[in-house]
CSV table of C-alpha atoms in Angstrom, one decimal:
chain,number,residue,atom,x,y,z
A,1,MET,CA,130.0,253.8,0.5
A,2,SER,CA,130.7,250.7,-1.6
A,3,ARG,CA,130.2,252.4,-5.0
A,4,PRO,CA,131.4,255.8,-6.2
A,5,ALA,CA,128.7,258.4,-5.6
A,6,HIS,CA,128.2,259.5,-9.1
A,7,ARG,CA,127.4,256.0,-10.3
A,8,ARG,CA,124.5,255.5,-8.0
A,9,PRO,CA,121.3,255.3,-10.1
A,10,GLU,CA,119.3,257.6,-7.8
A,11,TYR,CA,121.7,260.4,-8.5
A,12,HIS,CA,121.3,260.0,-12.2
A,13,LYS,CA,117.6,260.4,-11.5
A,14,ILE,CA,118.1,263.5,-9.4
A,15,ASN,CA,120.1,265.0,-12.2
A,16,LYS,CA,117.4,264.3,-14.8
A,17,ASP,CA,114.7,265.6,-12.4
A,18,LEU,CA,116.6,268.8,-11.8
A,19,PHE,CA,116.0,270.3,-15.2
A,20,VAL,CA,112.3,269.2,-15.3
A,21,LEU,CA,111.6,270.5,-11.8
A,22,THR,CA,113.4,273.8,-12.5
A,23,TYR,CA,111.4,274.2,-15.7
A,24,GLY,CA,108.2,273.6,-13.7
A,25,ALA,CA,109.3,276.2,-11.1
A,26,LEU,CA,110.0,278.6,-14.0
A,27,VAL,CA,106.6,278.2,-15.6
A,28,ALA,CA,104.9,278.6,-12.2
A,29,GLN,CA,106.9,281.9,-11.7
A,30,LEU,CA,106.0,283.2,-15.1
A,31,CYS,CA,102.3,282.4,-14.4
A,32,LYS,CA,102.6,284.5,-11.3
A,33,ASP,CA,104.3,287.3,-13.2
A,34,TYR,CA,101.9,287.4,-16.3
A,35,GLU,CA,98.2,287.2,-16.2
A,36,LYS,CA,97.7,286.3,-19.9
A,37,ASP,CA,98.6,282.9,-21.3
A,38,GLU,CA,99.9,284.5,-24.5
A,39,ASP,CA,102.4,286.5,-22.4
A,40,VAL,CA,103.7,283.4,-20.6
A,41,ASN,CA,103.9,281.6,-23.9
A,42,LYS,CA,105.8,284.5,-25.5
A,43,TYR,CA,108.3,284.6,-22.7
A,44,LEU,CA,108.9,280.9,-22.7
A,45,ASP,CA,109.5,281.1,-26.4
A,46,LYS,CA,111.9,284.1,-25.9
A,47,MET,CA,113.9,282.3,-23.2
A,48,GLY,CA,114.0,279.2,-25.3
A,49,TYR,CA,115.3,281.2,-28.2
A,50,GLY,CA,118.1,282.5,-26.0
A,51,ILE,CA,119.0,279.0,-24.8
A,52,GLY,CA,118.8,277.6,-28.4
A,53,THR,CA,121.3,280.1,-29.7
A,54,ARG,CA,123.9,278.9,-27.1
A,55,LEU,CA,122.8,275.3,-27.0
A,56,VAL,CA,123.6,274.8,-30.7
A,57,GLU,CA,127.3,275.4,-30.1
A,58,ASP,CA,127.3,272.8,-27.3
A,59,PHE,CA,125.4,270.4,-29.6
A,60,LEU,CA,127.8,270.9,-32.5
A,61,ALA,CA,130.8,270.4,-30.2
A,62,ARG,CA,129.5,267.2,-28.8
A,63,SER,CA,128.0,265.5,-31.8
A,64,CYS,CA,129.6,264.5,-35.1
A,65,VAL,CA,126.9,265.6,-37.4
A,66,ARG,CA,127.7,265.6,-41.0
A,67,ARG,CA,126.8,268.3,-43.5
A,68,CYS,CA,123.1,268.3,-44.3
A,69,HIS,CA,121.7,268.7,-47.7
A,70,SER,CA,118.0,269.0,-47.0
A,71,TYR,CA,115.5,270.2,-44.5
A,72,SER,CA,114.5,266.6,-43.9
A,73,GLU,CA,118.0,265.6,-42.9
A,74,ILE,CA,118.2,268.5,-40.5
A,75,THR,CA,114.9,267.6,-38.9
A,76,ASP,CA,116.1,264.0,-38.6
A,77,ILE,CA,119.2,265.2,-36.8
A,78,ILE,CA,117.1,267.3,-34.4
A,79,ALA,CA,114.9,264.3,-33.5
A,80,GLN,CA,117.5,261.5,-33.5
A,81,VAL,CA,120.6,263.3,-32.2
A,82,ALA,CA,119.7,266.5,-30.4
A,83,PHE,CA,116.5,265.3,-28.6
A,84,LYS,CA,118.2,262.1,-27.7
A,85,MET,CA,121.3,263.9,-26.3
A,86,TYR,CA,119.5,266.5,-24.2
A,87,LEU,CA,116.2,264.9,-23.3
A,88,GLY,CA,116.8,261.2,-23.7
A,89,ILE,CA,113.9,260.7,-26.1
A,90,THR,CA,113.7,260.3,-29.9
A,91,PRO,CA,110.6,261.8,-31.4
A,92,SER,CA,109.4,260.4,-34.8
A,93,VAL,CA,109.5,262.7,-37.8
A,94,THR,CA,106.8,263.2,-40.4
A,95,CYS,CA,106.8,265.4,-43.4
A,96,ASN,CA,103.7,267.5,-43.9
A,97,ASN,CA,104.0,268.9,-47.4
A,98,PRO,CA,105.2,267.8,-50.8
A,99,SER,CA,107.8,270.6,-51.1
A,100,ARG,CA,109.4,269.1,-47.9
A,101,THR,CA,109.6,272.3,-45.9
A,102,GLU,CA,107.1,271.4,-43.2
A,103,PHE,CA,107.8,268.7,-40.7
A,104,SER,CA,106.4,267.4,-37.4
A,105,LEU,CA,108.2,265.9,-34.4
A,106,ILE,CA,105.9,263.5,-32.6
A,107,LEU,CA,106.7,262.8,-29.0
A,108,ASP,CA,105.0,259.9,-27.4
A,109,LYS,CA,106.5,260.7,-24.1
A,110,ASN,CA,107.4,264.2,-23.1
A,111,PRO,CA,109.9,264.4,-20.2
A,112,LEU,CA,109.1,268.0,-19.4
A,113,VAL,CA,105.6,267.2,-18.3
A,114,GLU,CA,106.5,264.2,-16.2
A,115,PHE,CA,105.4,265.9,-13.0
A,116,VAL,CA,102.5,267.8,-14.5
A,117,GLU,CA,99.0,266.2,-14.3
A,118,GLU,CA,97.1,269.0,-15.9
A,119,LEU,CA,97.3,272.7,-16.8
A,120,PRO,CA,96.6,275.1,-13.9
A,121,ALA,CA,93.1,276.4,-13.6
A,122,GLY,CA,92.4,279.3,-15.9
A,123,ARG,CA,95.4,278.5,-18.0
A,124,SER,CA,93.9,276.6,-20.8
A,125,SER,CA,95.9,278.4,-23.5
A,126,LEU,CA,99.2,277.9,-21.8
A,127,CYS,CA,101.8,276.1,-24.0
A,128,TYR,CA,103.6,274.5,-21.1
A,129,CYS,CA,106.6,273.3,-23.2
A,130,ASN,CA,106.9,276.4,-25.3
A,131,LEU,CA,110.6,276.7,-24.3
A,132,LEU,CA,111.3,273.8,-26.7
A,133,CYS,CA,109.9,275.7,-29.7
A,134,GLY,CA,112.1,278.6,-28.8
A,135,ILE,CA,115.2,276.4,-28.4
A,136,ILE,CA,114.7,274.8,-31.8
A,137,ARG,CA,114.0,278.1,-33.5
A,138,GLY,CA,117.1,279.8,-31.9
A,139,ALA,CA,119.4,276.9,-32.7
A,140,LEU,CA,118.3,276.8,-36.3
A,141,GLU,CA,118.7,280.5,-36.7
A,142,MET,CA,122.3,280.3,-35.5
A,143,VAL,CA,123.0,278.1,-38.4
A,144,HIS,CA,121.3,280.5,-40.8
A,145,LEU,CA,118.0,278.7,-41.1
A,146,ALA,CA,114.8,280.6,-40.4
A,147,ALA,CA,111.9,278.5,-39.2
A,148,ASP,CA,108.5,278.7,-37.5
A,149,VAL,CA,108.2,276.3,-34.6
A,150,THR,CA,105.0,275.7,-32.8
A,151,PHE,CA,103.0,273.1,-30.9
A,152,LEU,CA,100.4,271.4,-33.1
A,153,GLN,CA,99.3,268.9,-30.5
A,154,ASP,CA,99.7,269.0,-26.7
A,155,THR,CA,99.0,266.2,-24.3
A,156,LEU,CA,98.2,268.7,-21.6
A,157,LYS,CA,95.4,270.0,-23.8
A,158,GLY,CA,93.9,266.6,-24.3
A,159,ASP,CA,95.7,265.4,-27.4
A,160,ARG,CA,97.1,261.9,-27.5
A,161,VAL,CA,100.7,262.9,-28.3
A,162,THR,CA,102.8,266.0,-28.3
A,163,GLU,CA,103.5,267.3,-31.8
A,164,ILE,CA,106.0,270.1,-32.7
A,165,GLY,CA,105.7,271.6,-36.1
A,166,ILE,CA,108.8,273.0,-37.8
A,167,THR,CA,108.2,275.1,-41.0
A,168,PHE,CA,111.4,276.1,-42.7
A,169,LEU,CA,111.0,279.5,-44.2
A,170,LYS,CA,113.8,280.2,-46.6
A,171,LYS,CA,114.7,278.1,-49.5
A,172,LEU,CA,117.9,276.2,-48.7
A,173,ASP,CA,120.7,277.5,-50.9
A,174,GLU,CA,123.6,275.0,-50.9
A,175,LYS,CA,126.1,277.4,-52.3
A,176,LYS,CA,125.5,279.9,-49.6
A,177,TYR,CA,125.8,277.8,-46.5
A,178,ARG,CA,129.0,275.9,-45.6
A,179,ARG,CA,127.8,274.4,-42.4
A,180,LYS,CA,124.3,273.2,-41.4
A,181,LYS,CA,123.0,271.6,-38.2
B,1,MET,CA,125.8,264.4,-19.0
B,2,ALA,CA,124.0,266.5,-21.5
B,3,ASP,CA,121.1,267.2,-19.2
B,4,ALA,CA,123.6,269.2,-17.1
B,5,ALA,CA,124.2,271.5,-20.0
B,6,LEU,CA,120.5,272.0,-20.4
B,7,PHE,CA,120.0,272.9,-16.8
B,8,GLU,CA,123.0,275.3,-16.9
B,9,PHE,CA,121.6,277.1,-20.0
B,10,LEU,CA,118.2,277.3,-18.4
B,11,HIS,CA,119.6,278.7,-15.2
B,12,MET,CA,121.5,281.4,-17.1
B,13,GLU,CA,118.4,282.4,-19.1
B,14,MET,CA,116.3,282.4,-16.0
B,15,VAL,CA,118.7,284.8,-14.3
B,16,ALA,CA,118.7,287.1,-17.3
B,17,GLU,CA,115.0,287.0,-17.8
B,18,LEU,CA,113.7,287.1,-14.2
B,19,TRP,CA,116.3,289.8,-13.3
B,20,ALA,CA,115.2,292.0,-16.2
B,21,HIS,CA,111.5,291.6,-15.2
B,22,HIS,CA,111.8,292.0,-11.5
B,23,SER,CA,114.5,294.7,-11.4
B,24,ASP,CA,112.4,297.1,-13.4
B,25,PRO,CA,108.8,296.9,-12.4
B,26,GLY,CA,107.6,299.5,-15.0
B,27,PRO,CA,104.2,301.1,-14.6
B,28,GLY,CA,102.7,298.1,-12.8
B,29,GLY,CA,104.1,296.5,-9.7
B,30,THR,CA,103.0,295.7,-6.1
B,31,PRO,CA,101.1,298.1,-3.8
B,32,LEU,CA,104.4,298.9,-2.1
B,33,LEU,CA,105.9,300.1,-5.3
B,34,THR,CA,102.9,302.1,-6.2
B,35,LEU,CA,103.1,303.9,-2.8
B,36,LEU,CA,106.8,304.5,-3.3
B,37,ARG,CA,106.2,305.9,-6.7
B,38,GLN,CA,103.8,308.4,-5.1
B,39,ILE,CA,106.2,309.4,-2.3
B,40,PHE,CA,109.5,309.7,-4.0
B,41,SER,CA,110.7,311.9,-6.8
B,42,ARG,CA,111.9,310.4,-10.0
B,43,GLU,CA,115.6,310.5,-9.3
B,44,HIS,CA,115.2,308.9,-5.8
B,45,ARG,CA,112.9,306.4,-7.3
B,46,THR,CA,115.4,305.0,-9.8
B,47,SER,CA,118.0,304.0,-7.2
B,48,LEU,CA,115.3,302.7,-4.8
B,49,TYR,CA,113.8,300.6,-7.5
B,50,ALA,CA,117.2,299.3,-8.4
B,51,VAL,CA,117.8,298.2,-4.8
B,52,LEU,CA,114.3,296.8,-4.3
B,53,GLY,CA,114.3,295.3,-7.7
B,54,GLN,CA,117.5,293.5,-7.0
B,55,LYS,CA,116.2,292.2,-3.7
B,56,MET,CA,113.0,291.0,-5.4
B,57,SER,CA,114.8,289.3,-8.2
B,58,LEU,CA,117.1,287.5,-5.8
B,59,SER,CA,114.2,286.4,-3.6
B,60,VAL,CA,112.3,285.2,-6.7
B,61,LEU,CA,115.3,283.1,-7.8
B,62,GLU,CA,115.9,281.9,-4.3
B,63,GLY,CA,112.2,280.9,-3.9
B,64,MET,CA,112.3,278.9,-7.1
B,65,GLY,CA,115.5,277.1,-5.9
B,66,PHE,CA,113.7,276.4,-2.6
B,67,ARG,CA,110.8,274.7,-4.4
B,68,VAL,CA,113.1,272.6,-6.5
B,69,GLY,CA,115.3,271.7,-3.5
B,70,GLN,CA,112.2,270.5,-1.6
B,71,ALA,CA,111.1,268.4,-4.6
B,72,LEU,CA,114.6,266.9,-5.0
B,73,GLY,CA,114.7,266.2,-1.3
B,74,GLU,CA,111.5,264.2,-1.6
B,75,ARG,CA,113.1,262.1,-4.3
B,76,LEU,CA,116.0,261.0,-2.3
B,77,PRO,CA,116.1,257.3,-1.4
B,78,GLN,CA,114.9,256.6,2.2
B,79,GLU,CA,118.0,254.9,3.5
B,80,THR,CA,120.2,258.0,2.8
B,81,LEU,CA,117.9,260.0,5.0
B,82,ALA,CA,118.7,258.2,8.3
B,83,PHE,CA,121.1,260.9,9.6
B,84,ARG,CA,122.2,260.8,13.2
B,85,GLU,CA,123.6,264.3,13.4
B,86,GLU,CA,123.2,267.7,11.8
B,87,LEU,CA,126.8,267.4,10.6
B,88,ASP,CA,126.0,264.2,8.7
B,89,VAL,CA,123.2,266.1,6.8
B,90,LEU,CA,125.7,268.8,5.8
B,91,LYS,CA,128.2,266.2,4.7
B,92,PHE,CA,125.5,264.6,2.6
B,93,LEU,CA,124.8,268.0,0.9
B,94,CYS,CA,128.4,268.5,0.2
B,95,LYS,CA,129.0,265.0,-1.2
B,96,ASP,CA,125.9,263.3,-2.5
B,97,LEU,CA,123.6,266.2,-3.4
B,98,TRP,CA,126.4,268.3,-4.9
B,99,VAL,CA,127.6,265.3,-7.0
B,100,ALA,CA,124.0,264.5,-8.1
B,101,VAL,CA,123.3,268.1,-9.1
B,102,PHE,CA,126.7,269.5,-10.1
B,103,HIS,CA,128.8,266.4,-10.8
B,104,LYS,CA,131.4,267.3,-8.3
B,105,GLN,CA,131.8,267.4,-4.5
B,106,MET,CA,131.9,270.5,-2.5
B,107,ASP,CA,135.6,271.4,-2.0
B,108,SER,CA,135.4,272.2,1.7
B,109,LEU,CA,133.0,272.2,4.7
B,110,ARG,CA,133.8,274.2,7.8
B,111,THR,CA,131.7,274.7,10.9
B,112,ASN,CA,131.7,276.4,14.2
B,113,HIS,CA,129.8,273.5,15.7
B,114,GLN,CA,127.2,275.9,16.8
B,115,GLY,CA,124.9,275.7,13.8
B,116,THR,CA,126.8,277.7,11.2
B,117,TYR,CA,128.4,275.9,8.3
B,118,VAL,CA,130.5,277.3,5.4
B,119,LEU,CA,130.5,275.3,2.2
B,120,GLN,CA,133.1,276.2,-0.3
B,121,ASP,CA,133.2,275.3,-4.0
B,122,ASN,CA,136.4,276.3,-5.8
B,123,SER,CA,135.0,276.0,-9.2
B,124,PHE,CA,131.2,276.4,-9.0
B,125,PRO,CA,129.7,275.1,-12.3
B,126,LEU,CA,127.1,277.9,-12.6
B,127,LEU,CA,129.9,280.5,-12.4
B,128,ILE,CA,132.4,278.7,-14.6
B,129,ARG,CA,131.1,280.2,-17.8
B,130,MET,CA,131.9,283.7,-16.6
B,131,ALA,CA,135.5,284.8,-16.7
B,132,SER,CA,137.5,284.1,-13.6
B,133,GLY,CA,138.7,286.8,-11.3
B,134,PRO,CA,137.1,290.0,-10.0
B,135,GLN,CA,135.4,291.4,-13.1
B,136,TYR,CA,132.0,290.0,-12.7
B,137,LEU,CA,131.8,290.0,-8.9
B,138,GLU,CA,128.7,292.3,-9.0
B,139,GLU,CA,126.9,289.9,-11.2
B,140,ALA,CA,127.8,286.8,-9.2
B,141,PRO,CA,125.0,287.0,-6.5
B,142,LYS,CA,122.3,286.6,-9.2
B,143,PHE,CA,123.9,283.3,-10.2
B,144,LEU,CA,124.0,282.0,-6.7
B,145,ALA,CA,120.5,282.8,-5.5
B,146,PHE,CA,118.8,279.7,-7.0
B,147,THR,CA,121.4,277.4,-5.5
B,148,CYS,CA,121.0,279.0,-2.1
B,149,GLY,CA,117.3,278.2,-2.3
B,150,LEU,CA,118.1,274.7,-3.5
B,151,LEU,CA,120.2,274.0,-0.4
B,152,ARG,CA,117.6,275.6,1.8
B,153,GLY,CA,114.8,273.6,0.2
B,154,THR,CA,116.6,270.3,0.5
B,155,LEU,CA,117.4,271.0,4.1
B,156,SER,CA,113.8,271.8,4.7
B,157,THR,CA,112.7,268.4,3.4
B,158,LEU,CA,115.3,266.8,5.7
B,159,GLY,CA,113.6,268.5,8.6
B,160,ILE,CA,116.1,271.4,9.0
B,161,LYS,CA,115.1,275.0,8.9
B,162,SER,CA,118.0,277.2,7.7
B,163,LEU,CA,119.1,280.5,6.2
B,164,VAL,CA,121.4,280.1,3.3
B,165,THR,CA,123.5,282.9,1.8
B,166,ALA,CA,126.3,282.9,-0.7
B,167,SER,CA,129.4,285.1,-1.2
B,168,VAL,CA,132.0,285.3,-3.9
B,169,ALA,CA,135.5,286.7,-3.4
B,170,SER,CA,136.8,285.7,-6.8
B,171,LEU,CA,135.1,283.7,-9.5
B,172,PRO,CA,134.6,280.8,-9.8
B,173,THR,CA,135.1,280.2,-6.1
B,174,CYS,CA,132.1,280.7,-3.9
B,175,LYS,CA,131.0,280.0,-0.4
B,176,PHE,CA,127.6,279.1,0.8
B,177,GLN,CA,126.8,279.9,4.4
B,178,VAL,CA,124.2,277.8,6.1
B,179,VAL,CA,122.9,279.0,9.4
B,180,ILE,CA,120.6,276.5,11.1
B,181,GLN,CA,117.5,278.1,12.6
B,182,LYS,CA,116.6,276.7,16.0
B,183,THR,CA,112.9,276.7,16.5
């Protein structure tokens, strides 16, 4: 071979596909295991939560994020640093309320659904990407921030974009927390 | 690559979650389990469930790996698929596929030239996060099932039917045994 194996572009693609394909296999397996969409969604969220609690350490180790002073800074970092690092995309951020505790991440392109054309028959309430909500929620909780994270729009359900809503639950107390995501 | 971390964490969580679900069927379960429940007393049932449950979990993980391996195989560029010999296919798995998926080559490939191959990885990435040595040997098979399926699935797309099993003597070194099934 004239070029080192790891630099060949097709292997980069295989690596990106591996996570997306594995995720698809996981959702398919959960759909086999659980009849109700709510149960699949719940398990995806639970697994995401477990991943998020560990991923946040990996994230903090690799990125040089500075101390945050507001929920809006934290949300910007999730969108511009974390999503970029792990999924290669940068969602846009909007703020949904005047007290600046509710935000949305808008994804024009969602890599997780790259190979999914539509939801399986009889699974119209399935939140295919619910793992992402759990990941964000778990990661935030490890840095002492409680938040509700849900899908507000879903391209697999006919919406134009994918929208993830993050609602921070506790009032941020600067004196209490020394380190934030 | 950060994607690798995401896959590793997903894999870890899948092992934990699917293991928990399939090892302990609870009041539901397949017809086989219902029948067993009727035949065996409680104390016999527990150990039987444990064994069956483990087998089910491993086959669930292996099955998922198989589907992903097939899909990955379909995405390989055409020119890499012009293999002349079976050994070339195995070399491809050890070098190219392993690098693409785990960012390192397999450390050794041995064969008896009669359809059995042993692929050894001295620091398998999905075992690295567990402590080295003999402490977690019992847990190790759970972390290898998906990858066995992955190998079997990729081979399947390349036109080769096989049986893939894995063994661990001491973490993080593991061996994958590929036995080609002649039709």
